[in-house]
mmCIF file of C-alpha atoms in Angstrom:
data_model
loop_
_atom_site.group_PDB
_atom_site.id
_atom_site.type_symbol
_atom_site.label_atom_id
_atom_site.label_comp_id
_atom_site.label_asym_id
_atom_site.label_seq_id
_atom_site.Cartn_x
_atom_site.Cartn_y
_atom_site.Cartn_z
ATOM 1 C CA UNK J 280 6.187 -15.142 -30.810
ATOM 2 C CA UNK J 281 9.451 -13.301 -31.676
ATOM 3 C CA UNK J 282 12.426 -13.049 -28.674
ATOM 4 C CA UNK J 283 11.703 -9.495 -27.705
ATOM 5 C CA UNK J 284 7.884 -10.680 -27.350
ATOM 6 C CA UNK J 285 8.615 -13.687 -25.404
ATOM 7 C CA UNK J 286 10.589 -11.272 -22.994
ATOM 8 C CA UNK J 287 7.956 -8.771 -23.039
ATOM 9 C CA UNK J 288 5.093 -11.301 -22.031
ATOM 10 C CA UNK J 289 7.533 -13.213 -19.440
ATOM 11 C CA UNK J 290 7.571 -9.153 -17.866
ATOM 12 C CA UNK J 291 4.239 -8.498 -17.309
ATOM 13 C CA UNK J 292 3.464 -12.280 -16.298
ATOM 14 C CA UNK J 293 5.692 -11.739 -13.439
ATOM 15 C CA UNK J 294 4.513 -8.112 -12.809
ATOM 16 C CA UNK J 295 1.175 -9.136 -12.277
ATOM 17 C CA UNK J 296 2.244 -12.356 -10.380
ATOM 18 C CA UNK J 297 4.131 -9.809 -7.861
ATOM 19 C CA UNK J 298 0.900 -7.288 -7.810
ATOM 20 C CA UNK J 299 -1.488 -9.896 -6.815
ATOM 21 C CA UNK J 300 0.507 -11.691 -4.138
ATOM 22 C CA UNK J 301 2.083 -9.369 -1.460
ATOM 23 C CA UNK J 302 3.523 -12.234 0.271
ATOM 24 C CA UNK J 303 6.396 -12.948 -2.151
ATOM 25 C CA UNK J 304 9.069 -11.591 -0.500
ATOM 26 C CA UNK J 305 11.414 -11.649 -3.137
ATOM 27 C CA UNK J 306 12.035 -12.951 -6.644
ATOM 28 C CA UNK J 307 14.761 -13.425 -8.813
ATOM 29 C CA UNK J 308 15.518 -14.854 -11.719
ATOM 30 C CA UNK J 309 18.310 -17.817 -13.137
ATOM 31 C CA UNK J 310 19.185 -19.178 -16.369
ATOM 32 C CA UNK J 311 18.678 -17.884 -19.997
ATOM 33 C CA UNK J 312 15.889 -15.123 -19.154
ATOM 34 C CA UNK J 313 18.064 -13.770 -16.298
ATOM 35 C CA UNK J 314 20.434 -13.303 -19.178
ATOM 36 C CA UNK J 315 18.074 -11.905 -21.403
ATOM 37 C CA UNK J 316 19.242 -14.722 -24.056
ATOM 38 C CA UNK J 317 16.222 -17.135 -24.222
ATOM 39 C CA UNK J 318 15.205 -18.579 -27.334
ATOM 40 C CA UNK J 319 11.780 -19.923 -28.276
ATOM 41 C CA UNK J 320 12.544 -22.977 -26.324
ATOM 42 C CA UNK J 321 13.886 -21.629 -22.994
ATOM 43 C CA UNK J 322 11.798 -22.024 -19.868
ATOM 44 C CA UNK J 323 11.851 -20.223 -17.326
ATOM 45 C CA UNK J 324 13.409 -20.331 -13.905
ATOM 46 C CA UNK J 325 12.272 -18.071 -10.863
ATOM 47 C CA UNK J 326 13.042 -18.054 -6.871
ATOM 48 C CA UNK J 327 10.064 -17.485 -5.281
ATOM 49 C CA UNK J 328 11.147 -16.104 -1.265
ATOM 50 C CA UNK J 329 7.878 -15.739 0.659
ATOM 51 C CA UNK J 330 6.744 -16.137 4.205
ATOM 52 C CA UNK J 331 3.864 -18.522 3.046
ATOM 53 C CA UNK J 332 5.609 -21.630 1.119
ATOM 54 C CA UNK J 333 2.815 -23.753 1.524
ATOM 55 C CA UNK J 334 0.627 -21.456 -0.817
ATOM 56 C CA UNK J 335 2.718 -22.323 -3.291
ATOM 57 C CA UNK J 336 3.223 -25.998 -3.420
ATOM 58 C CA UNK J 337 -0.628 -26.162 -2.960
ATOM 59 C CA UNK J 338 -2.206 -28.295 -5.792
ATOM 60 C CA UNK J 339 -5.413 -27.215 -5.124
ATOM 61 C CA UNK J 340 -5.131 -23.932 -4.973
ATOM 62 C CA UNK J 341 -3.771 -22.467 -8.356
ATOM 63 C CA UNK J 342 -5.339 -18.830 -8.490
ATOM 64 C CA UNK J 343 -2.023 -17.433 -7.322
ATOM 65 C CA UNK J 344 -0.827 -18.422 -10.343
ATOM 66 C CA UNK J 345 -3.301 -17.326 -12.623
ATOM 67 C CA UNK J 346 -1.774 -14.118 -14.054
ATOM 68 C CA UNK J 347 0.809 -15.822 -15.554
ATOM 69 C CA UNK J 348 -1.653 -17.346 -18.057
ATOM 70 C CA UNK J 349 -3.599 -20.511 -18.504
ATOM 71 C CA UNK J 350 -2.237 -23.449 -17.225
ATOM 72 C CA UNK J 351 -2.185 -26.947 -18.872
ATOM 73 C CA UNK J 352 0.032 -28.876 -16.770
ATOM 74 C CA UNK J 353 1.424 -27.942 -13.291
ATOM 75 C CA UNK J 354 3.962 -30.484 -11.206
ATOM 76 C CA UNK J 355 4.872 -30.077 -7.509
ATOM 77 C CA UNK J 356 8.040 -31.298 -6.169
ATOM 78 C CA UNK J 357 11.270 -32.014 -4.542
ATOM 79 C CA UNK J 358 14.543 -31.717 -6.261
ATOM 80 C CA UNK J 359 16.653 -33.900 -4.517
ATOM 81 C CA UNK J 360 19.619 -32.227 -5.735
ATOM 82 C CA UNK J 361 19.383 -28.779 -5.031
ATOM 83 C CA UNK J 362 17.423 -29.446 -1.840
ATOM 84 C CA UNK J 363 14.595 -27.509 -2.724
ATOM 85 C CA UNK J 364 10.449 -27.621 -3.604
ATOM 86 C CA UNK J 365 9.884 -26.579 -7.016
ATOM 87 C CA UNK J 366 6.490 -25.776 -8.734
ATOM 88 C CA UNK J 367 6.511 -26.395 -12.365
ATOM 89 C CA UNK J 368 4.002 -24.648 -14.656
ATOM 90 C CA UNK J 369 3.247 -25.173 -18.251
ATOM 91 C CA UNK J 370 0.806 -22.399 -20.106
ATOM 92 C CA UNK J 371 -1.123 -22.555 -22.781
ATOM 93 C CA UNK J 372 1.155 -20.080 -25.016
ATOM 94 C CA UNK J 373 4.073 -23.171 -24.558
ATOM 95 C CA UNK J 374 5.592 -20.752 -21.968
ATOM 96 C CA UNK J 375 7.389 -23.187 -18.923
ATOM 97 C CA UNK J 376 7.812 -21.775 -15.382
ATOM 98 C CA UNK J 377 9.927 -23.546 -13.245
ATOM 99 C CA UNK J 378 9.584 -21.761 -9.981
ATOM 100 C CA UNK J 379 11.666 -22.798 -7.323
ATOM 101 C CA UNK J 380 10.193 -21.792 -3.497
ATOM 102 C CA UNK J 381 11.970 -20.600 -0.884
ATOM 103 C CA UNK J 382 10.683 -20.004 2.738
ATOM 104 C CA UNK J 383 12.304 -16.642 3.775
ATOM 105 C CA UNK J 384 13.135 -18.496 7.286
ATOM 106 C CA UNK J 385 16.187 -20.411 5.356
ATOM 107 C CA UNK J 386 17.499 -17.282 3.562
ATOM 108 C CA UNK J 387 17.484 -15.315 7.316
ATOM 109 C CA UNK J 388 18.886 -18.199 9.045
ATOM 110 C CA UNK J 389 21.744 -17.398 5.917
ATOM 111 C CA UNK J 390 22.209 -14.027 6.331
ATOM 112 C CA UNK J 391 22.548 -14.759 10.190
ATOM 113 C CA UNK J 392 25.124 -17.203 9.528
ATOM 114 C CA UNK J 393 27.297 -15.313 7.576
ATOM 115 C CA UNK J 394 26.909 -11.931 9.869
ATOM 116 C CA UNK J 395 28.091 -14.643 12.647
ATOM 117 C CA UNK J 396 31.360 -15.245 10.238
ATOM 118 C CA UNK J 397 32.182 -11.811 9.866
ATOM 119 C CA UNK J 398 32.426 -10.799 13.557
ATOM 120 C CA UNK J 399 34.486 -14.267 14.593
ATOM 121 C CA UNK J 400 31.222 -15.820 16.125
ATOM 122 C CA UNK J 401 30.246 -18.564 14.172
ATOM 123 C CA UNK J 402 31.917 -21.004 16.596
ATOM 124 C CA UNK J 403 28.626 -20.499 18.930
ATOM 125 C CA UNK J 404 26.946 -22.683 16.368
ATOM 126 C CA UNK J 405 26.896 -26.607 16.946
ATOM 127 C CA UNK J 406 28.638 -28.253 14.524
ATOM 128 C CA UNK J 407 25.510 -29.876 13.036
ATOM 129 C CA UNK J 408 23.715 -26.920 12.455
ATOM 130 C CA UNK J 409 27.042 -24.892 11.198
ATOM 131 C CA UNK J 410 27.744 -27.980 8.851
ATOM 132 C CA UNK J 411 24.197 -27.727 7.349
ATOM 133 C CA UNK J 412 24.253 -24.151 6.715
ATOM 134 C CA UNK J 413 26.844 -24.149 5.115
ATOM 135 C CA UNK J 414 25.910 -26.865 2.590
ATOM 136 C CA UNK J 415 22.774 -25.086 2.212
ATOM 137 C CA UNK J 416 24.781 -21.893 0.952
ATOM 138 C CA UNK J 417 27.386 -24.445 -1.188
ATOM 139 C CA UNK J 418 23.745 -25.338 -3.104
ATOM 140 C CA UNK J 419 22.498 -22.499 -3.258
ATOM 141 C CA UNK J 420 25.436 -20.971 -4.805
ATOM 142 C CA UNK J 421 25.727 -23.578 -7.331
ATOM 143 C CA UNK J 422 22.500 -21.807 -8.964
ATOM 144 C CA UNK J 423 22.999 -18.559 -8.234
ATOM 145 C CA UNK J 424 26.841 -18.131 -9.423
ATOM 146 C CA UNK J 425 26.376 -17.993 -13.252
ATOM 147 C CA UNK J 426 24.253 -14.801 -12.910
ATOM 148 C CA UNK J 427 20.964 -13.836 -11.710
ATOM 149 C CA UNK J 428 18.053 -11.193 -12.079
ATOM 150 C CA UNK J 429 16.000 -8.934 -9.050
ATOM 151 C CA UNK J 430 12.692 -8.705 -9.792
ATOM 152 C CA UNK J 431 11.432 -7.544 -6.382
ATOM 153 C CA UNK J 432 13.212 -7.275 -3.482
ATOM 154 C CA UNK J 433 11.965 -5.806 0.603
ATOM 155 C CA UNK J 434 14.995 -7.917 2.949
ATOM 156 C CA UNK J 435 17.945 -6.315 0.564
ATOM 157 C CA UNK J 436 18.202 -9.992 -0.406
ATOM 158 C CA UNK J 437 20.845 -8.783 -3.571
ATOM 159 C CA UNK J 438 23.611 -8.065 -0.727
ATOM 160 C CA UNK J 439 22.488 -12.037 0.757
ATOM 161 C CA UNK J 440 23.098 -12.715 -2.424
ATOM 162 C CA UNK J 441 26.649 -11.425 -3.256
ATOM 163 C CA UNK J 442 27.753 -12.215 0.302
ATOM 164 C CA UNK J 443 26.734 -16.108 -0.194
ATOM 165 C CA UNK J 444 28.506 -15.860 -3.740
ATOM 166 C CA UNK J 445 31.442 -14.499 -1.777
ATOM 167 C CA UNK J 446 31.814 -16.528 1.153
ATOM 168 C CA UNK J 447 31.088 -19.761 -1.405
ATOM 169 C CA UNK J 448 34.113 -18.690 -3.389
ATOM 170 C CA UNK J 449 36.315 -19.403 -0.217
ATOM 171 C CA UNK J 450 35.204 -22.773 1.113
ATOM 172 C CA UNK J 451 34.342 -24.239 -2.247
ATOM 173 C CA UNK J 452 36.305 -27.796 -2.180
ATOM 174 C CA UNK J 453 38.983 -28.396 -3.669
ATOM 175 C CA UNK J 454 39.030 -30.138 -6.991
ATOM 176 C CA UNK J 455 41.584 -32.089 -6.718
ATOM 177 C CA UNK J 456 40.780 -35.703 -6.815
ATOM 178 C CA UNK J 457 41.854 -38.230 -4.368
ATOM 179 C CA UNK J 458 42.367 -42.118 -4.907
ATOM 180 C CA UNK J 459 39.417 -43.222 -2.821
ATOM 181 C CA UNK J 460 37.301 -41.395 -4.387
ATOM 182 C CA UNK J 461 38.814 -41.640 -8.069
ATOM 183 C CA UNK J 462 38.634 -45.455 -7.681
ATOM 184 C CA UNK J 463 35.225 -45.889 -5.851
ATOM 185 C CA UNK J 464 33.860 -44.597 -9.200
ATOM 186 C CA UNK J 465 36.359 -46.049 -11.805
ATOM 187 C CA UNK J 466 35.225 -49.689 -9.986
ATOM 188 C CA UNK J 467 31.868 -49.292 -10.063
ATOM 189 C CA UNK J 468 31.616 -48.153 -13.667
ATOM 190 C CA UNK J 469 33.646 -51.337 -15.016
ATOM 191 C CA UNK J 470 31.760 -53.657 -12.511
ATOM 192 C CA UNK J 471 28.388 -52.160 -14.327
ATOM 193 C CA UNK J 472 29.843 -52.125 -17.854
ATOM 194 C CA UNK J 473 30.170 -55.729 -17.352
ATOM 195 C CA UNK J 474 27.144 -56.634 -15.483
ATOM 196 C CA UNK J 475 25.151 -54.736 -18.484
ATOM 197 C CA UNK J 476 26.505 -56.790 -20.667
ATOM 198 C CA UNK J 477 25.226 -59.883 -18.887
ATOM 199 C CA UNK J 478 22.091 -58.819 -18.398
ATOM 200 C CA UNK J 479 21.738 -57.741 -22.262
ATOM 201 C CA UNK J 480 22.570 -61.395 -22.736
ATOM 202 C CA UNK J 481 20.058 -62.719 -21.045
ATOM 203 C CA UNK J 482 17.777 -59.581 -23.158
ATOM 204 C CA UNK J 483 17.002 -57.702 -19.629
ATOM 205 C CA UNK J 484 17.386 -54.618 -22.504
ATOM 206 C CA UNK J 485 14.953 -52.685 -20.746
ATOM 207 C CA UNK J 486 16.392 -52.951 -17.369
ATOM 208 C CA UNK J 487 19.252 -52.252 -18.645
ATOM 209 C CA UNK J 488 18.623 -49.079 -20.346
ATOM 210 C CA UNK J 489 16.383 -47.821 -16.789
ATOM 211 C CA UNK J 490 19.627 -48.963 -14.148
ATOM 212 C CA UNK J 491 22.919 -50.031 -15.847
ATOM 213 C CA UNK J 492 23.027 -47.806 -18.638
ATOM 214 C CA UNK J 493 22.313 -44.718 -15.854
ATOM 215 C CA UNK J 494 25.187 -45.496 -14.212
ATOM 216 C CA UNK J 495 27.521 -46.078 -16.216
ATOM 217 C CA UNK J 496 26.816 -42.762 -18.431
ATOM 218 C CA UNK J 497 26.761 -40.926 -15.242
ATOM 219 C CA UNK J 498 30.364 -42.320 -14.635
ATOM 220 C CA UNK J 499 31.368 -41.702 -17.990
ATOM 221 C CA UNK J 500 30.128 -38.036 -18.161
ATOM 222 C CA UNK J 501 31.672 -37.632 -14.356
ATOM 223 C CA UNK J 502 35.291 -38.846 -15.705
ATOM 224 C CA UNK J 503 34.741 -36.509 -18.459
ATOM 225 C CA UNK J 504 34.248 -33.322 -16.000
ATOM 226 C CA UNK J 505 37.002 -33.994 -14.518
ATOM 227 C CA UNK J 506 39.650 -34.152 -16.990
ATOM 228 C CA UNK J 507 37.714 -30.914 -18.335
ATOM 229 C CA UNK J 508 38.780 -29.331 -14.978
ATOM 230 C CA UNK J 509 41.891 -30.672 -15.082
ATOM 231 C CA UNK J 510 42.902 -28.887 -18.508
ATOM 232 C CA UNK J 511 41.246 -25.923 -17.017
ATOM 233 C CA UNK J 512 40.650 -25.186 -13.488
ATOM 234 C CA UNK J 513 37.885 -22.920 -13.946
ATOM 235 C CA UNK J 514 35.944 -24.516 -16.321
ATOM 236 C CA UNK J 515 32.031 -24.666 -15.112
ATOM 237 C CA UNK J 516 30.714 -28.197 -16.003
ATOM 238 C CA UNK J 517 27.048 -27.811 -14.687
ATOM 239 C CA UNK J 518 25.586 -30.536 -14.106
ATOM 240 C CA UNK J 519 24.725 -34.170 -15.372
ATOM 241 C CA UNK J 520 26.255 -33.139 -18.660
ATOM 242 C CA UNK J 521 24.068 -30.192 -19.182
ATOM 243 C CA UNK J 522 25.520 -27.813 -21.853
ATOM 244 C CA UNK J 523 28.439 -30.763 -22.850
ATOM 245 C CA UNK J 524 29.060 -28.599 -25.921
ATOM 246 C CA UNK J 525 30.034 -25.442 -24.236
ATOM 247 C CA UNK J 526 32.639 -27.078 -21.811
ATOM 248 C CA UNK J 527 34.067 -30.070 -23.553
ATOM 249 C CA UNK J 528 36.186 -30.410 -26.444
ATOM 250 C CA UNK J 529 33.805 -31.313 -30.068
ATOM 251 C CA UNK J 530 35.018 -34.729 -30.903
ATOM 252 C CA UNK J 531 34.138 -35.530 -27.118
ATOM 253 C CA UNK J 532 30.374 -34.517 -27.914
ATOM 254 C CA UNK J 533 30.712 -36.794 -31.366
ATOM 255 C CA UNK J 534 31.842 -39.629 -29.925
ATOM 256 C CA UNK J 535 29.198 -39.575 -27.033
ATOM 257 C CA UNK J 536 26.520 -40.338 -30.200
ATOM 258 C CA UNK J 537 28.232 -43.905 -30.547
ATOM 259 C CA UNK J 538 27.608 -44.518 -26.636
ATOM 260 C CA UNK J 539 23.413 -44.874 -27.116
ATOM 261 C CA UNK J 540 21.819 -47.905 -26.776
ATOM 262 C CA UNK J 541 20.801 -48.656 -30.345
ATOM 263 C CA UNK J 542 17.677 -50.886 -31.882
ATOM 264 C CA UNK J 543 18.992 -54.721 -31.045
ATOM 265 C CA UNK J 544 20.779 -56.525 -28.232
ATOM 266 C CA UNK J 545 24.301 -56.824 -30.737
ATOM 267 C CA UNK J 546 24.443 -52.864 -31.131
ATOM 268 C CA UNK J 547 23.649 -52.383 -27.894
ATOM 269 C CA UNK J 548 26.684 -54.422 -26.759
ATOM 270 C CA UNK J 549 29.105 -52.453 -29.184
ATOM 271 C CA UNK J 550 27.835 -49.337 -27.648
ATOM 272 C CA UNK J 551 29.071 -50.577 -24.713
ATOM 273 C CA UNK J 552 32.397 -51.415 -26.110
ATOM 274 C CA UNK J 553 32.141 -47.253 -27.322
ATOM 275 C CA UNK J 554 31.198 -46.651 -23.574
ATOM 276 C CA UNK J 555 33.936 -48.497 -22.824
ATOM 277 C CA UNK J 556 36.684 -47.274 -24.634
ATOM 278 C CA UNK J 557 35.848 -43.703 -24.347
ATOM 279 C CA UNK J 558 35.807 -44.339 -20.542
ATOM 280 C CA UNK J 559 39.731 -45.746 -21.208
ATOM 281 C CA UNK J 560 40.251 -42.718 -22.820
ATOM 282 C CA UNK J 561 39.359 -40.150 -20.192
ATOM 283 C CA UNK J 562 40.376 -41.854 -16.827
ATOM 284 C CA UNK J 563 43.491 -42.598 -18.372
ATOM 285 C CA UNK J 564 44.214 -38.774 -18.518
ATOM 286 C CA UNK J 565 42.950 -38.043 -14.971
ATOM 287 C CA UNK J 566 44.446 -41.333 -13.894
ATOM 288 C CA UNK J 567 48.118 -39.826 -15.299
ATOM 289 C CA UNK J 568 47.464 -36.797 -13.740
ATOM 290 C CA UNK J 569 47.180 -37.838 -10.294
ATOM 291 C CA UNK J 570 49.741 -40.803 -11.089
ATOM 292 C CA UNK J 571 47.366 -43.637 -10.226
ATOM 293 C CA UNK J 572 47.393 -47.127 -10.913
ATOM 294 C CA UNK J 573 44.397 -48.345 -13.331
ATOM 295 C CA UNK J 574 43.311 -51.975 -13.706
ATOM 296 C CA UNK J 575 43.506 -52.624 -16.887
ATOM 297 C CA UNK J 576 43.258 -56.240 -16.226
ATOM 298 C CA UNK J 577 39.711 -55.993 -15.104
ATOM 299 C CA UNK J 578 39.191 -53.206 -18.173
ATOM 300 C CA UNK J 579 40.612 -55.553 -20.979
ATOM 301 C CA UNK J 580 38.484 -58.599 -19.441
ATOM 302 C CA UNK J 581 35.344 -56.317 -19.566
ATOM 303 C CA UNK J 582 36.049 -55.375 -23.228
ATOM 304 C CA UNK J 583 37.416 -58.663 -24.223
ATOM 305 C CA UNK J 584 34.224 -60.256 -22.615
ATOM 306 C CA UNK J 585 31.595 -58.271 -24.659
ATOM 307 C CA UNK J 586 33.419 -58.581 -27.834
ATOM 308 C CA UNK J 587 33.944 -62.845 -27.624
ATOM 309 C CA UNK J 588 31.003 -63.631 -25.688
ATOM 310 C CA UNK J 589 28.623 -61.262 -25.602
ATOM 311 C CA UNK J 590 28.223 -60.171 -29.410
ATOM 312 C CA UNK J 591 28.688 -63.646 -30.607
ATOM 313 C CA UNK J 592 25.995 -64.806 -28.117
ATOM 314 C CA UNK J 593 23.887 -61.788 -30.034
ATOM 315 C CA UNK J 594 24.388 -63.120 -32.930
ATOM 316 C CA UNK J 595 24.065 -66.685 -32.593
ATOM 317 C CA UNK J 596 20.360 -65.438 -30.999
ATOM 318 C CA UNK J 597 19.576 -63.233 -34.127
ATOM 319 C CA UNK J 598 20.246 -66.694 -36.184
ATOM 320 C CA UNK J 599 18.322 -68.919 -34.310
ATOM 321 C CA UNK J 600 15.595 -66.335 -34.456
ATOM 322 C CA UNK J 601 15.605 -66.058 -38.070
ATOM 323 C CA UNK J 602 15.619 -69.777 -38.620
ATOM 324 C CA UNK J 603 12.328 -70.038 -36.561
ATOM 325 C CA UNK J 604 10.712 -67.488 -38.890
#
């Protein structure tokens, strides 16, 4: 199945998903097919608005679904992140839906919101509920700002839309980084860096990989967003180091290879000491920046420790293991 046939199939799937439920209120598309620049690969992500949620996160009940195709594998959940229930569909043709649903009550209770802001009103709100909306919007913007596609539309949901993107634009947070927070993450990636290392020591590789090695890549690609942002201020860094090669410099995405945990405890340690010294790297920039004060006491111990203790300890294992053979 060429491009223009993938397209063509996606079109009448959701055609005849729209004919045969009335209750989806509206429905727009995100990502690559918004975009019209999928690839054979590309799945393919839809905001379902409707009055009747529950249909759709129904496990039992998939004939809603059924003009898209046959279905091999379907998934309900929630995405903690974007705050949402999400319904994800796999077809027999290898097509991937990922449909995201919406009740229309939380899009109203939007549009109220903001027609509150634009007459001087929204002070009637209690805090609480203001403070929630608003992060609701903030989240909702985060998908919607790199572009997006109307499929069907009865509550002029496109002017929602534009009006969130809007009012987002203006109370977006600032990016500028502040001590506490640089340092609450710069501690707690050494602290794991070295506590990984211990626990590959005592060959707790496994556990490693599932909990230390998670956090302290999620550090590392954090510290590398932000001196991204720093060099340029509107630079979009998604997500979790989704599309790394778009936003960040090459070499960045080479050297990130040497950071995997490899095949034995001794090269997993010196990817830590990669880890490690890319992380140097990259919060020393931001760290210049905002003219803060790094520890490299507590960095040279970590580094120091893994390459005198914790590879020799490796290796002295890997002998005694061969002598037992």
């Amino acid at each position: 199945m060429d491009k223009l046939e993938r397209i063509d199939k996606i079109n009448k799937g959701i055609q005849l998903l729209l004919s045969n439920n009335q209750d989806i209120i509206s429905l727009i598309s995100i990502g690559s097919f918004s975009q019209n620049s999928i690839d054979q690969f590309s799945d393919i992500d839809l905001y379902l608005f409707t009055n009747n949620p529950k249909k759709y996160l129904d496990n039992t009940n998939r004939s809603w679904i059924d003009p898209l195709g046959k279905i091999l594998s379907i998934r309900i959940f929630k995405d903690l992140q974007e705050g949402v229930d999400k319904n994800k569909v796999v077809l027999e043709n290898g097509l991937m839906y990922d449909l995201t649903i919406i009740d229309i009550k939380k899009i109203k209770l939007i549009s109220y919101y903001l027609k509150l802001k634009d007459i001087g009103l929204v002070w009637l709100l209690p805090k609480f509920l203001k403070k929630g909306i608003e992060k609701s919007i903030l989240k909702f913007y985060e998908t919607i700002k790199r572009g997006y596609k109307v499929h069907v539309d009865k509550i002029n949901l496109k002017d929602i839309l534009e009006r969130t993107i809007t009012f987002s634009r203006m109370i977006s947070p600032d990016k500028k980084i502040d001590e506490k927070l640089f340092f609450r993450h710069y501690n707690f990636f050494w602290q794991s860096c070295y506590t990984a290392s211990i626990k590959l020591i005592r060959k707790d590789f496994y556990f490693t990989i599932l909990t230390y090695d998670n956090y302290i890549k999620k550090e590392l690609i954090r510290m590398i967003e932000w001196e991204a942002m720093l060099r340029e201020k509107s630079t979009d860094v998604f997500y979790c180091s989704l599309k790394i090669y778009d936003w960040s410099r090459e070499e960045t995405c080479d050297d990130l290879y040497g950071t995997l945990l490899s095949d034995n405890i001794e090269n997993m340690q010196k990817s830590l000491i990669k880890t490690a010294e890319l992380y140097q790297k990259f919060s020393t920039l931001v760290a210049n920046e905002y003219n803060f004060s790094l520890n490299k006491e507590f960095e040279n111990f970590v580094i120091d420790f893994i390459k005198n203790v914790a590879i020799p300890e490796a290796l002295n294992n890997k002998e005694i293991l061969s002598e037992n053979i």
